[in-house]
Amino acid sequence: MPLNESLKTLLLRGLLAGLIAGLLAATVGYFVGEPKIEAAIAIEEAAAGGHSHGSEEEPLVSRGGQKAGQFLALGLAGLALGAIFAAVAHFGRRYTALSGPRFAIASAIGGWAAIVAVPFFKYPANPPAVGDPETISDRTWLWVAAVVLGLVAVGAAVFVYKLLHTQLDSFRLIGGVAAFVAVVTVGYIALPGVDEVKADFPASLLWQFRVSSLAVSATLWACLGLAFAALTEFATRSSSPVREPAATAG
């Protein structure tokens, strides 16, 4: 079942899969991530004497609005990511013999590894009250550099895997993983470290927040790949001609 539909069809499929993934990721964020954010905000307000934004300045969006807004934000992010995912699938299907569903799942795994996993383990997410506002720009560019590193690492893994096409699949997989790890290792050594966590910030809360952040992004990518794969398989089966049962001799 290769991906042989038009770009328009793939884009519509990607938008639907992205919307589903975004809403599911927002659900995980609401129930898993929000309690950790609330605890971090409480620490920030306590350190600021009860007002994290100053005694006279009020936040533009209330916490209730922020909680509800993440469904809109992640829904829109899912739509955008789904469109990009579909465009990449349209281009990448020319270079693979994988079926449509398997290619979708493999692409989601590669995308998550490049855009989420590699940057996260170098520069993990931090809750409110952690980080110096004056270094936001520097930390943003470092994160962008880590994303580029992840894309290069995944690209190197795919290149080596295809380069070893005459070898056994197990050796090809080992070679691809080795190339990925080698590129990431060199990149991690070259990129500077960032540690702005205060000594008195609870380590358990920091760990729980980072795990919940990773859970949200993992849900987004996993659901995107699985939804796209399921929609592809459903479309393929729906378009397949129905075979008439063979007539029996009377």
Short mmCIF file of C-alpha atoms in Angstrom, two decimals:
data_model
loop_
_atom_site.label_atom_id
_atom_site.label_comp_id
_atom_site.label_asym_id
_atom_site.label_seq_id
_atom_site.Cartn_x
_atom_site.Cartn_y
_atom_site.Cartn_z
CA MET A 1 0.00 0.00 0.00
CA PRO A 2 2.35 2.78 -1.16
CA LEU A 3 1.49 6.45 -0.87
CA ASN A 4 0.25 7.16 -4.40
CA GLU A 5 -2.38 9.82 -3.74
CA SER A 6 -2.13 13.43 -4.87
CA LEU A 7 -0.49 16.12 -2.77
CA LYS A 8 -3.92 17.64 -2.07
CA THR A 9 -5.21 14.34 -0.67
CA LEU A 10 -2.13 13.89 1.48
CA LEU A 11 -2.42 17.45 2.80
CA LEU A 12 -6.06 16.94 3.79
CA ARG A 13 -5.10 13.68 5.49
CA GLY A 14 -2.22 15.38 7.28
CA LEU A 15 -4.47 18.21 8.48
CA LEU A 16 -7.00 15.77 9.93
CA ALA A 17 -4.30 13.62 11.53
CA GLY A 18 -2.58 16.72 12.92
CA LEU A 19 -5.79 18.06 14.42
CA ILE A 20 -6.48 14.75 16.14
CA ALA A 21 -2.90 14.59 17.42
CA GLY A 22 -2.96 18.18 18.65
CA LEU A 23 -6.17 17.75 20.64
CA LEU A 24 -4.96 14.51 22.20
CA ALA A 25 -1.64 16.12 23.12
CA ALA A 26 -3.52 19.03 24.69
CA THR A 27 -5.55 16.57 26.73
CA VAL A 28 -2.37 15.00 28.05
CA GLY A 29 -0.99 18.45 28.80
CA TYR A 30 -4.15 19.46 30.65
CA PHE A 31 -4.22 16.47 32.96
CA VAL A 32 -0.50 15.71 33.26
CA GLY A 33 1.34 18.97 32.69
CA GLU A 34 -0.91 21.62 34.21
CA PRO A 35 -0.55 20.45 37.85
CA LYS A 36 3.23 20.76 37.51
CA ILE A 37 2.92 24.25 36.04
CA GLU A 38 0.61 25.30 38.88
CA ALA A 39 3.15 24.08 41.44
CA ALA A 40 5.98 25.93 39.68
CA ILE A 41 3.92 29.15 39.51
CA ALA A 42 3.20 28.87 43.23
CA ILE A 43 6.95 28.69 43.90
CA GLU A 44 7.55 31.71 41.63
CA GLU A 45 4.85 33.75 43.37
CA ALA A 46 6.15 32.82 46.79
CA ALA A 47 9.64 33.94 45.83
CA ALA A 48 8.21 37.24 44.51
CA GLY A 49 6.19 37.90 47.64
CA GLY A 50 2.91 36.61 46.23
CA HIS A 51 3.01 38.35 42.82
CA SER A 52 5.00 36.77 40.03
CA HIS A 53 4.28 39.66 37.66
CA GLY A 54 4.67 42.56 40.04
CA SER A 55 2.23 44.13 42.47
CA GLU A 56 0.38 46.22 39.85
CA GLU A 57 0.76 44.23 36.65
CA GLU A 58 -1.79 41.51 35.94
CA PRO A 59 -1.29 38.71 33.40
CA LEU A 60 -2.94 39.32 30.03
CA VAL A 61 -4.52 35.84 30.09
CA SER A 62 -5.81 34.18 33.24
CA ARG A 63 -4.68 30.70 34.21
CA GLY A 64 -8.11 29.37 33.26
CA GLY A 65 -7.75 30.95 29.84
CA GLN A 66 -4.27 29.51 29.46
CA LYS A 67 -5.49 26.01 30.33
CA ALA A 68 -8.29 26.19 27.77
CA GLY A 69 -6.07 27.97 25.26
CA GLN A 70 -3.65 25.09 25.02
CA PHE A 71 -6.33 23.10 23.17
CA LEU A 72 -6.55 25.86 20.58
CA ALA A 73 -2.77 26.30 20.47
CA LEU A 74 -1.95 22.62 20.14
CA GLY A 75 -4.84 22.11 17.73
CA LEU A 76 -3.42 24.80 15.43
CA ALA A 77 0.10 23.46 15.94
CA GLY A 78 -1.16 20.00 15.03
CA LEU A 79 -2.74 21.34 11.84
CA ALA A 80 0.51 23.03 10.83
CA LEU A 81 2.60 20.01 11.72
CA GLY A 82 0.20 17.72 9.85
CA ALA A 83 0.51 19.83 6.70
CA ILE A 84 4.31 19.77 6.91
CA PHE A 85 4.22 16.03 7.63
CA ALA A 86 2.10 15.44 4.52
CA ALA A 87 4.41 17.55 2.35
CA VAL A 88 7.44 15.62 3.60
CA ALA A 89 5.62 12.33 2.96
CA HIS A 90 4.79 13.48 -0.58
CA PHE A 91 8.46 14.16 -1.25
CA GLY A 92 9.94 11.22 0.67
CA ARG A 93 7.71 8.51 -0.82
CA ARG A 94 9.81 8.60 -3.98
CA TYR A 95 12.81 7.24 -2.07
CA THR A 96 11.30 4.39 -0.08
CA ALA A 97 9.76 1.01 -0.71
CA LEU A 98 7.83 1.05 2.56
CA SER A 99 4.06 0.88 2.51
CA GLY A 100 2.13 4.07 3.22
CA PRO A 101 1.26 3.24 6.85
CA ARG A 102 4.77 2.04 7.70
CA PHE A 103 6.34 5.05 6.03
CA ALA A 104 4.07 7.35 8.06
CA ILE A 105 5.03 5.72 11.34
CA ALA A 106 8.74 5.70 10.45
CA SER A 107 8.55 9.39 9.48
CA ALA A 108 6.85 10.26 12.78
CA ILE A 109 9.55 8.44 14.74
CA GLY A 110 12.28 10.22 12.79
CA GLY A 111 10.57 13.60 13.20
CA TRP A 112 10.15 13.12 16.94
CA ALA A 113 13.78 12.05 17.32
CA ALA A 114 15.09 15.03 15.35
CA ILE A 115 12.80 17.84 16.51
CA VAL A 116 11.98 16.73 20.05
CA ALA A 117 14.32 14.11 21.49
CA VAL A 118 17.70 15.48 20.41
CA PRO A 119 17.00 19.09 21.54
CA PHE A 120 15.22 17.93 24.71
CA PHE A 121 18.07 15.85 26.10
CA LYS A 122 20.51 18.71 25.51
CA TYR A 123 18.25 21.58 26.55
CA PRO A 124 15.29 20.14 28.49
CA ALA A 125 12.17 22.19 29.10
CA ASN A 126 12.01 24.26 32.27
CA PRO A 127 8.94 25.29 34.29
CA PRO A 128 8.08 28.84 35.36
CA ALA A 129 10.51 30.34 37.89
CA VAL A 130 13.44 28.63 36.13
CA GLY A 131 15.65 30.53 33.71
CA ASP A 132 16.99 34.04 33.32
CA PRO A 133 14.73 36.26 31.14
CA GLU A 134 17.80 38.03 29.78
CA THR A 135 19.08 34.80 28.20
CA ILE A 136 15.86 33.86 26.38
CA SER A 137 17.25 34.87 22.99
CA ASP A 138 20.47 32.91 23.47
CA ARG A 139 18.61 29.85 24.72
CA THR A 140 16.23 30.03 21.74
CA TRP A 141 19.07 30.02 19.23
CA LEU A 142 20.74 27.13 21.04
CA TRP A 143 17.50 25.19 20.82
CA VAL A 144 17.30 25.93 17.08
CA ALA A 145 20.88 24.68 16.72
CA ALA A 146 19.90 21.48 18.56
CA VAL A 147 16.96 20.97 16.17
CA VAL A 148 19.31 21.34 13.20
CA LEU A 149 21.61 18.82 14.88
CA GLY A 150 18.70 16.40 15.23
CA LEU A 151 17.74 16.76 11.57
CA VAL A 152 21.34 16.15 10.50
CA ALA A 153 21.58 13.11 12.78
CA VAL A 154 18.40 11.56 11.39
CA GLY A 155 19.52 12.33 7.86
CA ALA A 156 22.86 10.64 8.53
CA ALA A 157 21.08 7.59 9.93
CA VAL A 158 18.86 7.27 6.85
CA PHE A 159 21.84 7.79 4.53
CA VAL A 160 23.89 5.05 6.19
CA TYR A 161 20.89 2.71 6.28
CA LYS A 162 20.40 3.10 2.54
CA LEU A 163 24.15 2.93 1.89
CA LEU A 164 24.22 -0.55 3.42
CA HIS A 165 21.41 -1.84 1.19
CA THR A 166 23.41 -4.95 0.30
CA GLN A 167 23.80 -5.98 3.94
CA LEU A 168 21.44 -7.75 6.30
CA ASP A 169 18.66 -5.61 7.75
CA SER A 170 20.10 -5.98 11.25
CA PHE A 171 23.48 -4.59 10.13
CA ARG A 172 21.76 -1.76 8.26
CA LEU A 173 19.82 -0.86 11.40
CA ILE A 174 22.94 -0.99 13.56
CA GLY A 175 24.79 1.21 11.07
CA GLY A 176 21.98 3.76 10.99
CA VAL A 177 21.73 3.93 14.77
CA ALA A 178 25.51 4.23 15.08
CA ALA A 179 25.55 7.15 12.63
CA PHE A 180 22.75 8.86 14.56
CA VAL A 181 24.51 8.44 17.90
CA ALA A 182 27.85 9.60 16.48
CA VAL A 183 26.43 12.82 15.04
CA VAL A 184 24.45 13.58 18.21
CA THR A 185 27.47 12.92 20.43
CA VAL A 186 29.69 15.28 18.46
CA GLY A 187 26.95 17.92 18.44
CA TYR A 188 26.32 17.65 22.16
CA ILE A 189 30.03 18.14 22.83
CA ALA A 190 30.20 21.17 20.53
CA LEU A 191 27.08 22.92 21.84
CA PRO A 192 27.45 24.80 25.14
CA GLY A 193 25.53 23.67 28.19
CA VAL A 194 22.81 25.71 29.88
CA ASP A 195 21.97 25.29 33.56
CA GLU A 196 19.89 28.07 35.10
CA VAL A 197 18.01 25.97 37.66
CA LYS A 198 18.23 27.51 41.10
CA ALA A 199 19.66 25.35 43.86
CA ASP A 200 16.52 25.66 45.97
CA PHE A 201 14.10 24.60 43.21
CA PRO A 202 12.56 21.17 44.03
CA ALA A 203 14.33 18.52 41.98
CA SER A 204 11.28 16.25 41.97
CA LEU A 205 9.03 18.97 40.50
CA LEU A 206 11.63 19.81 37.86
CA TRP A 207 11.84 16.14 36.86
CA GLN A 208 8.05 15.73 36.79
CA PHE A 209 7.60 18.85 34.67
CA ARG A 210 10.18 17.70 32.13
CA VAL A 211 8.65 14.23 31.92
CA SER A 212 5.18 15.71 31.39
CA SER A 213 6.56 18.04 28.71
CA LEU A 214 8.13 15.09 26.94
CA ALA A 215 4.87 13.15 27.26
CA VAL A 216 2.94 15.91 25.50
CA SER A 217 5.36 16.09 22.56
CA ALA A 218 5.56 12.30 22.32
CA THR A 219 1.76 12.09 22.24
CA LEU A 220 1.64 14.70 19.47
CA TRP A 221 4.09 12.86 17.23
CA ALA A 222 2.88 9.35 18.02
CA CYS A 223 -0.76 10.24 17.35
CA LEU A 224 0.20 12.11 14.18
CA GLY A 225 2.03 9.11 12.77
CA LEU A 226 -0.59 6.57 13.85
CA ALA A 227 -3.54 8.69 12.67
CA PHE A 228 -1.90 9.35 9.30
CA ALA A 229 -1.11 5.65 8.94
CA ALA A 230 -4.65 4.61 9.90
CA LEU A 231 -6.23 7.11 7.50
CA THR A 232 -3.91 5.92 4.74
CA GLU A 233 -4.85 2.29 5.31
CA PHE A 234 -8.54 3.16 5.51
CA ALA A 235 -8.38 5.10 2.24
CA THR A 236 -6.51 2.28 0.52
CA ARG A 237 -9.04 -0.34 1.61
CA SER A 238 -11.98 1.89 0.69
CA SER A 239 -10.63 2.44 -2.82
CA SER A 240 -9.80 -1.23 -3.41
CA PRO A 241 -12.29 -2.94 -5.73
CA VAL A 242 -14.59 -5.47 -4.11
CA ARG A 243 -14.02 -8.94 -5.49
CA GLU A 244 -17.10 -10.80 -6.51
CA PRO A 245 -17.35 -14.37 -5.19
CA ALA A 246 -16.61 -17.01 -7.76
CA ALA A 247 -19.73 -18.49 -9.31
CA THR A 248 -20.37 -22.12 -8.50
CA ALA A 249 -21.36 -24.60 -11.12
CA GLY A 250 -25.07 -25.31 -11.03
#
